[in-house]
mmCIF file of C-alpha atoms and ligand atoms in Angstrom:
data_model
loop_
_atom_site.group_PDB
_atom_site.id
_atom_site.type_symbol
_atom_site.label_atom_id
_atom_site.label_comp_id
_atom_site.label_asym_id
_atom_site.label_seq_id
_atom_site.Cartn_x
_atom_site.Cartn_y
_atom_site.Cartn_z
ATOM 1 C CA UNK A 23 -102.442 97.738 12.516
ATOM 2 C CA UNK A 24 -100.874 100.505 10.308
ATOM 3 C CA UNK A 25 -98.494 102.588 11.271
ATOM 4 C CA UNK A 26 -97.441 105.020 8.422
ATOM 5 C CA UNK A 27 -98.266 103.673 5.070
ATOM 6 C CA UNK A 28 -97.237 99.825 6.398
ATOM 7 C CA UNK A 29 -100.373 97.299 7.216
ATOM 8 C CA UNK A 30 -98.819 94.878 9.813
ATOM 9 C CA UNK A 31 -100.194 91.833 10.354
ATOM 10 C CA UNK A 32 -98.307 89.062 12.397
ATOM 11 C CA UNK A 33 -98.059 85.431 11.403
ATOM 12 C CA UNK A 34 -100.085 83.285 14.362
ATOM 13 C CA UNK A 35 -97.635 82.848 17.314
ATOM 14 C CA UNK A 36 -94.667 84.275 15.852
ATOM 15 C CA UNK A 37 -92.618 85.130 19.007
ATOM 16 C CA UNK A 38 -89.826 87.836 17.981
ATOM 17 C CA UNK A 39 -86.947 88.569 20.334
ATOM 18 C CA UNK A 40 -85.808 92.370 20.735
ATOM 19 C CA UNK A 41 -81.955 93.035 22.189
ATOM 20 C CA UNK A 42 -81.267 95.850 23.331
ATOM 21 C CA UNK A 43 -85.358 96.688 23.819
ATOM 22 C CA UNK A 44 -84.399 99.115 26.470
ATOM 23 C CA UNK A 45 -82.975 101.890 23.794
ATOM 24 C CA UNK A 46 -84.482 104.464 21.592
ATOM 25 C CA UNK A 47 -85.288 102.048 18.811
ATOM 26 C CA UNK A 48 -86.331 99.257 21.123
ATOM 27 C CA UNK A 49 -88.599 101.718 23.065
ATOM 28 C CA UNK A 50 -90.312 102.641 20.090
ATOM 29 C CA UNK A 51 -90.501 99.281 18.521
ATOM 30 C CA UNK A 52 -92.388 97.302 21.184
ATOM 31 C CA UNK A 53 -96.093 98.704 20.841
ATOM 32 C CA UNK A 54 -95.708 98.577 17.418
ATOM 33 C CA UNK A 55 -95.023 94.752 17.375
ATOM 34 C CA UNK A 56 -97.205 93.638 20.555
ATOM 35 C CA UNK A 57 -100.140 95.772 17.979
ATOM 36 C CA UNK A 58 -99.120 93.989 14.991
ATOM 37 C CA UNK A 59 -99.707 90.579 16.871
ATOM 38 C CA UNK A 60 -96.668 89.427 17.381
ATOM 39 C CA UNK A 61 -95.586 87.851 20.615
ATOM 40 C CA UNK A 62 -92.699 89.390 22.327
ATOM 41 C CA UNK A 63 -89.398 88.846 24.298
ATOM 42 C CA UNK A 64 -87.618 92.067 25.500
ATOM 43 C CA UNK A 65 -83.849 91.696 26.303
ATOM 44 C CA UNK A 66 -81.222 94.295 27.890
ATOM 45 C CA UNK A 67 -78.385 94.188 30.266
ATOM 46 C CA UNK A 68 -81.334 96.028 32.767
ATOM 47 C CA UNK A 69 -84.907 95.603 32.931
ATOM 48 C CA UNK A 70 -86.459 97.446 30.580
ATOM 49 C CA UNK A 71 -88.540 100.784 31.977
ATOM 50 C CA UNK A 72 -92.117 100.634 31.299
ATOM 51 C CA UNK A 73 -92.169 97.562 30.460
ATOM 52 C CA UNK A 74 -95.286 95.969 28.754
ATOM 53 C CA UNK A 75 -97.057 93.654 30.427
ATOM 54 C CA UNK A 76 -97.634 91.192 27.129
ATOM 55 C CA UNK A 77 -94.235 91.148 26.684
ATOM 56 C CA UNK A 78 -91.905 89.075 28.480
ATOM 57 C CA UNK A 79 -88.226 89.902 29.353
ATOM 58 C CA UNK A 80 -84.931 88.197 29.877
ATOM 59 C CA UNK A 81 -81.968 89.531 30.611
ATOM 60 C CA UNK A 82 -78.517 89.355 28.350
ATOM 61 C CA UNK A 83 -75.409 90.983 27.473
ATOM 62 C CA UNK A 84 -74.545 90.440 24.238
ATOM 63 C CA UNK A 85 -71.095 91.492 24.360
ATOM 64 C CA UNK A 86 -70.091 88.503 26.806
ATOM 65 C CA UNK A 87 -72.978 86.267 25.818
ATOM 66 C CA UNK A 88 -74.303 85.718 29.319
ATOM 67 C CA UNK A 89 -77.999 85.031 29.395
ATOM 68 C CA UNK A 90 -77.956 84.707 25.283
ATOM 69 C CA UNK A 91 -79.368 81.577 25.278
ATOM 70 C CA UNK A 92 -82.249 81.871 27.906
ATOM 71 C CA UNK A 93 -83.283 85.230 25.943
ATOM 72 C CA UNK A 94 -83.801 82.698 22.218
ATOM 73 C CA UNK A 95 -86.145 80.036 24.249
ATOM 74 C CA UNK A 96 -89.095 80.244 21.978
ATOM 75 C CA UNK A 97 -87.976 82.921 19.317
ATOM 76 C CA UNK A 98 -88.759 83.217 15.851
ATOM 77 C CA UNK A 99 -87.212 86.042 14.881
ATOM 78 C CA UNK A 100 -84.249 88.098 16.411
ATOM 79 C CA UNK A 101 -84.542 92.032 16.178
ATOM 80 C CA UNK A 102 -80.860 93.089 17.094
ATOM 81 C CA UNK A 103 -80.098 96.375 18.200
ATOM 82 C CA UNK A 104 -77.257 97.099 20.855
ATOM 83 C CA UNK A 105 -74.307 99.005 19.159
ATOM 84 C CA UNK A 106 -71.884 101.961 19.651
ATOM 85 C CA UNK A 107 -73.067 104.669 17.476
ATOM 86 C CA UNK A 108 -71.329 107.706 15.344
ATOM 87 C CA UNK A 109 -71.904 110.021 18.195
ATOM 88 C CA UNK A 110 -69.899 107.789 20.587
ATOM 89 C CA UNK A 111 -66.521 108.340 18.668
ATOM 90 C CA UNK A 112 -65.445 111.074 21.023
ATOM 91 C CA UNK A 113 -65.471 109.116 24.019
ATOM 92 C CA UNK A 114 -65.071 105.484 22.860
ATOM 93 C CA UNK A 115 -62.247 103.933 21.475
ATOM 94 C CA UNK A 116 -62.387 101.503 18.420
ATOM 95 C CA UNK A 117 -62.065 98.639 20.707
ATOM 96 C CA UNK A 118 -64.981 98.877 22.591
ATOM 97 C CA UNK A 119 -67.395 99.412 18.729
ATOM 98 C CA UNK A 120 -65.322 96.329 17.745
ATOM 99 C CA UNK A 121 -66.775 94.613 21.156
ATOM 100 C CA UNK A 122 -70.595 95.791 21.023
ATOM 101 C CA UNK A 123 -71.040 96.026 17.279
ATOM 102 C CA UNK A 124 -68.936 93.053 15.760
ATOM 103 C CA UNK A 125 -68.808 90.583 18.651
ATOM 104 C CA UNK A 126 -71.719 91.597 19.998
ATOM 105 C CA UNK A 127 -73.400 90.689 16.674
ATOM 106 C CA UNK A 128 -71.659 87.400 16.000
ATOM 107 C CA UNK A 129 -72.179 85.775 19.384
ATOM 108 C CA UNK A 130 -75.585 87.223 19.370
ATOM 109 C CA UNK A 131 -75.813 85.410 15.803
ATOM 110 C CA UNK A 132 -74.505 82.338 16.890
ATOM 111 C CA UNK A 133 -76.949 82.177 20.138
ATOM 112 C CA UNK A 134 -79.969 82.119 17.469
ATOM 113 C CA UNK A 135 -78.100 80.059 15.173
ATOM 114 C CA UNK A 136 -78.108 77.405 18.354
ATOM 115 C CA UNK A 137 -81.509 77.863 19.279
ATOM 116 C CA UNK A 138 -83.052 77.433 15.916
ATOM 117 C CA UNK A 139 -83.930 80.949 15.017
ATOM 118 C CA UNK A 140 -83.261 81.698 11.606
ATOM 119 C CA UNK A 141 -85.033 85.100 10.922
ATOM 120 C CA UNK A 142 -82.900 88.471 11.837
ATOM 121 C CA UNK A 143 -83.723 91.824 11.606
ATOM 122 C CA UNK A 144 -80.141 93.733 12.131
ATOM 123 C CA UNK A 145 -79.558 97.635 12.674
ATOM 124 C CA UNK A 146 -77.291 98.716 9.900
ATOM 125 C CA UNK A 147 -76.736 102.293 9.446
ATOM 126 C CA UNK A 148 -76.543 104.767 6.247
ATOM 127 C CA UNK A 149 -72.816 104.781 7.848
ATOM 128 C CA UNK A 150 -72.381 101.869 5.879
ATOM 129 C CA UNK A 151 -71.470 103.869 3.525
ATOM 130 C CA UNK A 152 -68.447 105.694 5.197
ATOM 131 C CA UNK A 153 -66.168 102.487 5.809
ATOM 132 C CA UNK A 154 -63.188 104.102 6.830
ATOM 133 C CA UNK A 155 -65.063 105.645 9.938
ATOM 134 C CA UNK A 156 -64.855 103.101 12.981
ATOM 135 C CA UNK A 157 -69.356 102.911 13.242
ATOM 136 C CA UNK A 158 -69.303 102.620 9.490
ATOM 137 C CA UNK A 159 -66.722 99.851 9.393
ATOM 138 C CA UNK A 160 -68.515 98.070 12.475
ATOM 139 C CA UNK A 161 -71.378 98.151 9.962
ATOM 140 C CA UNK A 162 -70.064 96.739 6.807
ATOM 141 C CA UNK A 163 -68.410 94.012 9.099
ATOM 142 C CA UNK A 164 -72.280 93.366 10.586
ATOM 143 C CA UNK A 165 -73.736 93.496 7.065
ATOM 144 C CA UNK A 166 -71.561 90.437 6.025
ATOM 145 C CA UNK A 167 -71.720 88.476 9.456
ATOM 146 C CA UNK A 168 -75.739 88.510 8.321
ATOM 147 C CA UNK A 169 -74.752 87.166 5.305
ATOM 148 C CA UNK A 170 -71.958 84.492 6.357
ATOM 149 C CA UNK A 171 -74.516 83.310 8.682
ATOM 150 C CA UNK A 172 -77.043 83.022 5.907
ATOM 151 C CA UNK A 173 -74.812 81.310 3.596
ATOM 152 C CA UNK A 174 -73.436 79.039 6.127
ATOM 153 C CA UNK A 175 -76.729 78.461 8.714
ATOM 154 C CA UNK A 176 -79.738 79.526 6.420
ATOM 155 C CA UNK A 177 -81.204 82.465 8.541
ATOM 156 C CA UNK A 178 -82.880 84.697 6.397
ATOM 157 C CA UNK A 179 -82.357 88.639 7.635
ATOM 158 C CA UNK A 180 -83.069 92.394 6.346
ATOM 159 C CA UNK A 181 -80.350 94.501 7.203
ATOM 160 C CA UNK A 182 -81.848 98.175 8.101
ATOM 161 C CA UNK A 183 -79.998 101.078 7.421
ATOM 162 C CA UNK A 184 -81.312 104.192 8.894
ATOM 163 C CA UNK A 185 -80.179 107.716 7.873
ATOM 164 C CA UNK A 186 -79.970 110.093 11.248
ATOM 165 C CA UNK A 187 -82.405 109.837 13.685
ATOM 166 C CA UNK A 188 -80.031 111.542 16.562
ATOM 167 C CA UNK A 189 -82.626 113.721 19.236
ATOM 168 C CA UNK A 190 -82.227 116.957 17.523
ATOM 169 C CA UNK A 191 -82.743 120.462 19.153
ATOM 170 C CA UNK A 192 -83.941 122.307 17.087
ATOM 171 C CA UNK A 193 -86.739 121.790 14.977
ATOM 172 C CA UNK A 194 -86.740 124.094 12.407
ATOM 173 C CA UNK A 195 -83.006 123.767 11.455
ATOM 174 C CA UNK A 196 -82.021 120.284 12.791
ATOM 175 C CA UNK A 197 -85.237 118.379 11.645
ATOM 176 C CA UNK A 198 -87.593 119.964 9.541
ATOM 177 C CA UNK A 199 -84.607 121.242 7.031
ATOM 178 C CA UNK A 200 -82.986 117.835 7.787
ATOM 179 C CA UNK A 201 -85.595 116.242 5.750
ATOM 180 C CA UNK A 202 -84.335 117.847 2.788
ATOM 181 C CA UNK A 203 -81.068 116.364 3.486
ATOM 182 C CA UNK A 204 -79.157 113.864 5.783
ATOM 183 C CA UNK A 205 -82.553 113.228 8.136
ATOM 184 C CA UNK A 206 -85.318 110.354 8.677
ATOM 185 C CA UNK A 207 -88.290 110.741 11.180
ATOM 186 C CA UNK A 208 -87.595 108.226 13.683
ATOM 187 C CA UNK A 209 -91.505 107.101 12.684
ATOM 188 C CA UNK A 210 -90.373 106.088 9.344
ATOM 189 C CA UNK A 211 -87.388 104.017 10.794
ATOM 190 C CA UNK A 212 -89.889 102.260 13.280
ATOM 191 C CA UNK A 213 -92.097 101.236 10.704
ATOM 192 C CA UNK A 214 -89.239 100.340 7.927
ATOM 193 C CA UNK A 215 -88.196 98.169 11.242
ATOM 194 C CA UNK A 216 -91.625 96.673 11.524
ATOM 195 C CA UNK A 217 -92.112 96.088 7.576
ATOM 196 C CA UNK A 218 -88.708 94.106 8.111
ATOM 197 C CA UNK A 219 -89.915 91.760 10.573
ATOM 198 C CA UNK A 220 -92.997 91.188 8.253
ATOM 199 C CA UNK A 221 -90.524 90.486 5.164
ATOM 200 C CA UNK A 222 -88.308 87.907 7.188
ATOM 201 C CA UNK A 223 -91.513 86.229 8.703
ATOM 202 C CA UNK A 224 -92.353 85.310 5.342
ATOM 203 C CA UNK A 225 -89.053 84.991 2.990
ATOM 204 C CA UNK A 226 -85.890 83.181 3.139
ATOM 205 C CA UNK A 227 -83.210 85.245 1.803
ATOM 206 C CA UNK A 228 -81.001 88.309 2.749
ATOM 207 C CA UNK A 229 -81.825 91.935 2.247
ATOM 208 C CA UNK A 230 -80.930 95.356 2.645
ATOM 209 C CA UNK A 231 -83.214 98.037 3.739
ATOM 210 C CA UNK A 232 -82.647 101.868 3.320
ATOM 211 C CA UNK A 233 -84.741 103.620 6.299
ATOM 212 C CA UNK A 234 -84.962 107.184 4.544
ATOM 213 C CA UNK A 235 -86.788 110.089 3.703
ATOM 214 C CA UNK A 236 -89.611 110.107 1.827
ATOM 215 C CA UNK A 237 -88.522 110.983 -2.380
ATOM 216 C CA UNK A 238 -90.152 113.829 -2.335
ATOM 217 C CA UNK A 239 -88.705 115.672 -5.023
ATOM 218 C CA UNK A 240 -89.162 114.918 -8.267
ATOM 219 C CA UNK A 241 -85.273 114.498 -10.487
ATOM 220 C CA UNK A 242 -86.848 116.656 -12.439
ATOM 221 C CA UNK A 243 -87.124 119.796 -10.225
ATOM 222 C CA UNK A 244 -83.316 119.514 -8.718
ATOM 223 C CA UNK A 245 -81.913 121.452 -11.953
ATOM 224 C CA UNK A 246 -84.698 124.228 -11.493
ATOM 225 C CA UNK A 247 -83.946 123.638 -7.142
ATOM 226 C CA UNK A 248 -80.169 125.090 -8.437
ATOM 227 C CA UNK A 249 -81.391 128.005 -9.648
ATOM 228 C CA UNK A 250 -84.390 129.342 -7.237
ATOM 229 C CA UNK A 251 -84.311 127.088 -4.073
ATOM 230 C CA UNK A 252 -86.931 129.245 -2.632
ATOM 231 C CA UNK A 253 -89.210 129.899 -5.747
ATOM 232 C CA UNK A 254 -88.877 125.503 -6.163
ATOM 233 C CA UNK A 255 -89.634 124.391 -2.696
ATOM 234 C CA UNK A 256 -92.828 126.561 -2.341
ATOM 235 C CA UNK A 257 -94.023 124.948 -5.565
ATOM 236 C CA UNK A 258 -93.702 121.457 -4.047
ATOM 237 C CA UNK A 259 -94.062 121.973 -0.754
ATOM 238 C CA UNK A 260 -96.906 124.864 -0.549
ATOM 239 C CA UNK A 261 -95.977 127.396 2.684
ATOM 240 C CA UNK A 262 -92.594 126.746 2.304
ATOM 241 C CA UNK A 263 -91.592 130.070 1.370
ATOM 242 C CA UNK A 264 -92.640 131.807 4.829
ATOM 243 C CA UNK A 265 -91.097 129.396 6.757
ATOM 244 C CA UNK A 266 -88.465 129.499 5.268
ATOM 245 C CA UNK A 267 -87.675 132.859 5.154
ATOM 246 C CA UNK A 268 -88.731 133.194 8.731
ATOM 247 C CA UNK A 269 -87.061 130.330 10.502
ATOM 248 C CA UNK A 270 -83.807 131.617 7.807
ATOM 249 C CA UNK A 271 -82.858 127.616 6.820
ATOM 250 C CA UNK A 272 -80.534 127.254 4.096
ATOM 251 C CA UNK A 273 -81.481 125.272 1.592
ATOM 252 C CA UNK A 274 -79.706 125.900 -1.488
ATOM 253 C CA UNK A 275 -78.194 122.911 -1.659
ATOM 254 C CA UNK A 276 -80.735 120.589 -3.838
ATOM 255 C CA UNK A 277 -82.541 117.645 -1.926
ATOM 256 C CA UNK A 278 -80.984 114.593 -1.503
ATOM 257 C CA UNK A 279 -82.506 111.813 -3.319
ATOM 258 C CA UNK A 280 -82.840 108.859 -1.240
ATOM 259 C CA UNK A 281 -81.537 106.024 -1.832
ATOM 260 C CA UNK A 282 -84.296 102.662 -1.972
ATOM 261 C CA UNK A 283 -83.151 99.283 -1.508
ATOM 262 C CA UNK A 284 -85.836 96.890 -0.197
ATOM 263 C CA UNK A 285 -88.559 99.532 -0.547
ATOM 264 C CA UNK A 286 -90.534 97.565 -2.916
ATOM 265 C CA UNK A 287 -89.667 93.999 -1.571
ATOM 266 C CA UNK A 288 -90.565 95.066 1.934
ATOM 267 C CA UNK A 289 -93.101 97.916 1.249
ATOM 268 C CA UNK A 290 -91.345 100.469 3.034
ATOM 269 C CA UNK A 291 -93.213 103.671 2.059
ATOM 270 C CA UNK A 292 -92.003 106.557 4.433
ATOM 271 C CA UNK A 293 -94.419 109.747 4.693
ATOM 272 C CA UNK A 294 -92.771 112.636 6.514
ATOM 273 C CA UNK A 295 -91.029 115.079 4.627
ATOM 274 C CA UNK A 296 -90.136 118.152 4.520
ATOM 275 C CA UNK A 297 -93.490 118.906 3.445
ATOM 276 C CA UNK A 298 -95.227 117.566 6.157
ATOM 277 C CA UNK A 299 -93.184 119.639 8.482
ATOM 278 C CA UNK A 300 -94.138 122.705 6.902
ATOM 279 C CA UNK A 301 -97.780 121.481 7.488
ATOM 280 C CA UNK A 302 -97.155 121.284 11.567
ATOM 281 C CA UNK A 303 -94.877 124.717 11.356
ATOM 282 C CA UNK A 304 -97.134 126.595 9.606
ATOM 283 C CA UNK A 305 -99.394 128.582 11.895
ATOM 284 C CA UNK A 306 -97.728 128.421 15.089
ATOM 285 C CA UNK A 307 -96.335 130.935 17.061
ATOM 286 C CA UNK A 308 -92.276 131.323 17.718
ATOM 287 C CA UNK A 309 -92.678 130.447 20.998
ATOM 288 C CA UNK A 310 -94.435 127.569 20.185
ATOM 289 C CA UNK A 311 -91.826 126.345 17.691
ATOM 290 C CA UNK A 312 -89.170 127.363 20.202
ATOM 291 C CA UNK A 313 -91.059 124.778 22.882
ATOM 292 C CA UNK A 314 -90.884 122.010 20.481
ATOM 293 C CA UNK A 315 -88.071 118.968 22.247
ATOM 294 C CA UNK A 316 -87.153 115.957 20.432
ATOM 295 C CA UNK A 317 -89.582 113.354 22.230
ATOM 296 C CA UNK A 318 -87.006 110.646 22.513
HETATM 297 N N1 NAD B 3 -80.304 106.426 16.440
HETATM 298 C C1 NAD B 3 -79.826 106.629 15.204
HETATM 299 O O1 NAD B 3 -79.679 107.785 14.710
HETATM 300 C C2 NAD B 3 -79.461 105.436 14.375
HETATM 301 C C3 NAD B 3 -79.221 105.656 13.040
HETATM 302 C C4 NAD B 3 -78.827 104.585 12.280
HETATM 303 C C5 NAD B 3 -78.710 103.335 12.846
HETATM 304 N N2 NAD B 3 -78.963 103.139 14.171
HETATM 305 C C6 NAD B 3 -78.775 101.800 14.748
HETATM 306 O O2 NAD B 3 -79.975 101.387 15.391
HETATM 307 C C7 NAD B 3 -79.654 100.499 16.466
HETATM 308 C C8 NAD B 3 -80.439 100.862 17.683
HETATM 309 O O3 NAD B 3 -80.182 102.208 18.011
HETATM 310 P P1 NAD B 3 -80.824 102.918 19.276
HETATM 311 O O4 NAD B 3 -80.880 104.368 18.917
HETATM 312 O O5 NAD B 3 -82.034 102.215 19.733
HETATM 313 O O6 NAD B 3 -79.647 102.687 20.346
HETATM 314 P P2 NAD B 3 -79.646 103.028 21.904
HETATM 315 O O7 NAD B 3 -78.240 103.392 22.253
HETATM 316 O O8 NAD B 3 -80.734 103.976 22.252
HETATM 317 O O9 NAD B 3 -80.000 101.639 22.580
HETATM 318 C C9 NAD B 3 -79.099 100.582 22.591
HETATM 319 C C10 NAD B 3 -79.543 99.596 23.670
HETATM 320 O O10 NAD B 3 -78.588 98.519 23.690
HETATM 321 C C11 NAD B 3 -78.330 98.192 25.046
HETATM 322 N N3 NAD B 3 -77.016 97.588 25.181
HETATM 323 C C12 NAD B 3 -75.812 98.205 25.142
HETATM 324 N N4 NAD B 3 -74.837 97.307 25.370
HETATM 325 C C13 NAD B 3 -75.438 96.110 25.546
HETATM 326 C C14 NAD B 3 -74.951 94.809 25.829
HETATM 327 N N5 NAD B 3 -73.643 94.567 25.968
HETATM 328 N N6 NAD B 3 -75.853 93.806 25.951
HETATM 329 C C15 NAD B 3 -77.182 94.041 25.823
HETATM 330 N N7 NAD B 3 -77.708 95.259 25.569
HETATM 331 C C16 NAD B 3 -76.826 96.280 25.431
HETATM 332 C C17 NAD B 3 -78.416 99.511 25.813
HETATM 333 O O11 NAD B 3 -78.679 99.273 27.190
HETATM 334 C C18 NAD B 3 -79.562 100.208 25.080
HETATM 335 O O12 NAD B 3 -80.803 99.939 25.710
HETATM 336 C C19 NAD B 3 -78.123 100.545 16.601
HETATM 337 O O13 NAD B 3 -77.569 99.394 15.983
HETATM 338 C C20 NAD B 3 -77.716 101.765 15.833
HETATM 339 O O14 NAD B 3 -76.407 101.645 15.283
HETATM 340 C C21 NAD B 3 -79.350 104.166 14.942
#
């Protein structure tokens, strides 16, 4: 199955065991894996909506541990994903990301530890990088939990770290110019997720993933991007100029270059850019730009 520029192919059997399936990552996720061939356990606190009918599901909360154990019966590989994220800083306080995201994780861990599963696939977060923010923090502390548990129980794990995927509302300024900057398509992030879950079916060691943009813009061309943002992006990206100009994005700052641990380990190779966005712009009406929601 390929989704993107990543060829999928499940090991025979290999049963992988999603918490928190019900969420925008989960969601997404599922398909891809039941296509891939692998065999699937869905966890949540609540049945999961839609549920597919290959997969089976088990209830858990990872943040007391109940039903833990049930949900590993089986597994291969554990795909964790409940957390707190940066948005919730208004309204949480740290206690509650220290709950979800650090014990959460670690008795989560520990469940697969005591069931025999040794693979993990674990939602970091670019945040990583911001460790004096409360979700960043949460993230370095995950990032080494993955790796105290492979130094002291041998799992093997890729640690993903998305750049923003948050629903945006408008597409012109929040996504399509995000792609020059802070933004991944949530399509890139579900198949650097799936390439993960390939990598840890078939090595034993730990890894960091970063679930970015495409690098779509050569070092070269960021000098020249200084000087004529508009004049450089319509030479890479071909339209870019009228949509620019008619949507009025600023994009003098130059492109961010991303950043690409585990690309060529795992084969992460993500393919929409800003470029490809001003493919799907190009040619439709206001309105119909205006229509476009964030599908998730
Ligand atoms: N969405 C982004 O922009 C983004 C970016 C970078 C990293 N991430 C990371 O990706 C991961 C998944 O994100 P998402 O967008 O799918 O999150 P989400 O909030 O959409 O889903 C989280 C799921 O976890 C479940 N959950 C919450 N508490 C639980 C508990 N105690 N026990 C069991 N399940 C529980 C929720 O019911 C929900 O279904 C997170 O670790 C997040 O930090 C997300």
């Amino acid at each position: 199955m390929i989704h993107g520029n990543h060829a999928s192919t499940a090991p025979t059997g290999t049963r992988v065991v999603m918490t928190g399936a019900g969420g925008n990552m989960g969601r997404g996720l599922a398909p891809r894996l039941l296509a891939a061939g692998y065999q699937l356990t869905l966890s949540d606190r609540k049945p999961v909506d839609g549920l597919d009918a290959e997969a089976r599901f088990a209830a858990a909360d990872v943040q007391t541990g109940e039903g833990l154990q049930a949900v590993m019966v089986d597994a291969d590989i554990l795909v964790h994903l409940p957390a707190l994220h940066g948005i919730h800083v208004v309204d949480h306080i740290e206690r509650e990301f220290w709950d979800l995201n650090v014990n959460g994780t670690f008795r989560t861990l520990q469940a697969a530890i005591d069931a025999g599963v040794r693979k993990v696939v674990w939602l970091s977060s670019q945040a990583w990088h911001e460790p004096n923010d409360v979700y960043g923090f949460t993230k370095v502390i995950g990032e080494q939990l993955l790796d105290y548990h492979r130094v002291r129980h041998g799992i093997s794990y890729v640690a993903v770290r998305p750049a923003s995927l948050v629903p945006w509302t408008d597409w012109a300024r929040d996504y399509g110019r995000g792609l020059l900057y802070e933004r991944v398509d949530r399509n890139d992030v579900l198949d650097a997720i799936v390439s993960s879950v390939d990598y840890v079916a078939s090595n034993d060691n730990g890894l960091v993933l970063d679930a970015l943009h495409p690098d779509a813009v050569p070092a070269a061309d960021l000098a020249e991007w200084k000087l004529d943002p508009i004049g450089t992006a319509d030479r890479l990206f071909p339209g870019a100029r009228a949509i620019v100009q008619r949507f009025g994005l600023d994009i003098s700052a130059p492109p961010v270059k991303p950043s690409k641990l585990g690309w060529t380990e795992t084969g992460y190779a993500p393919s929409r850019d800003f470029g490809t966005w001003i493919d799907q712009v190009t040619g439709l009406s206001d309105d119909q730009v205006k229509a476009r929601t964030s599908n998730y």
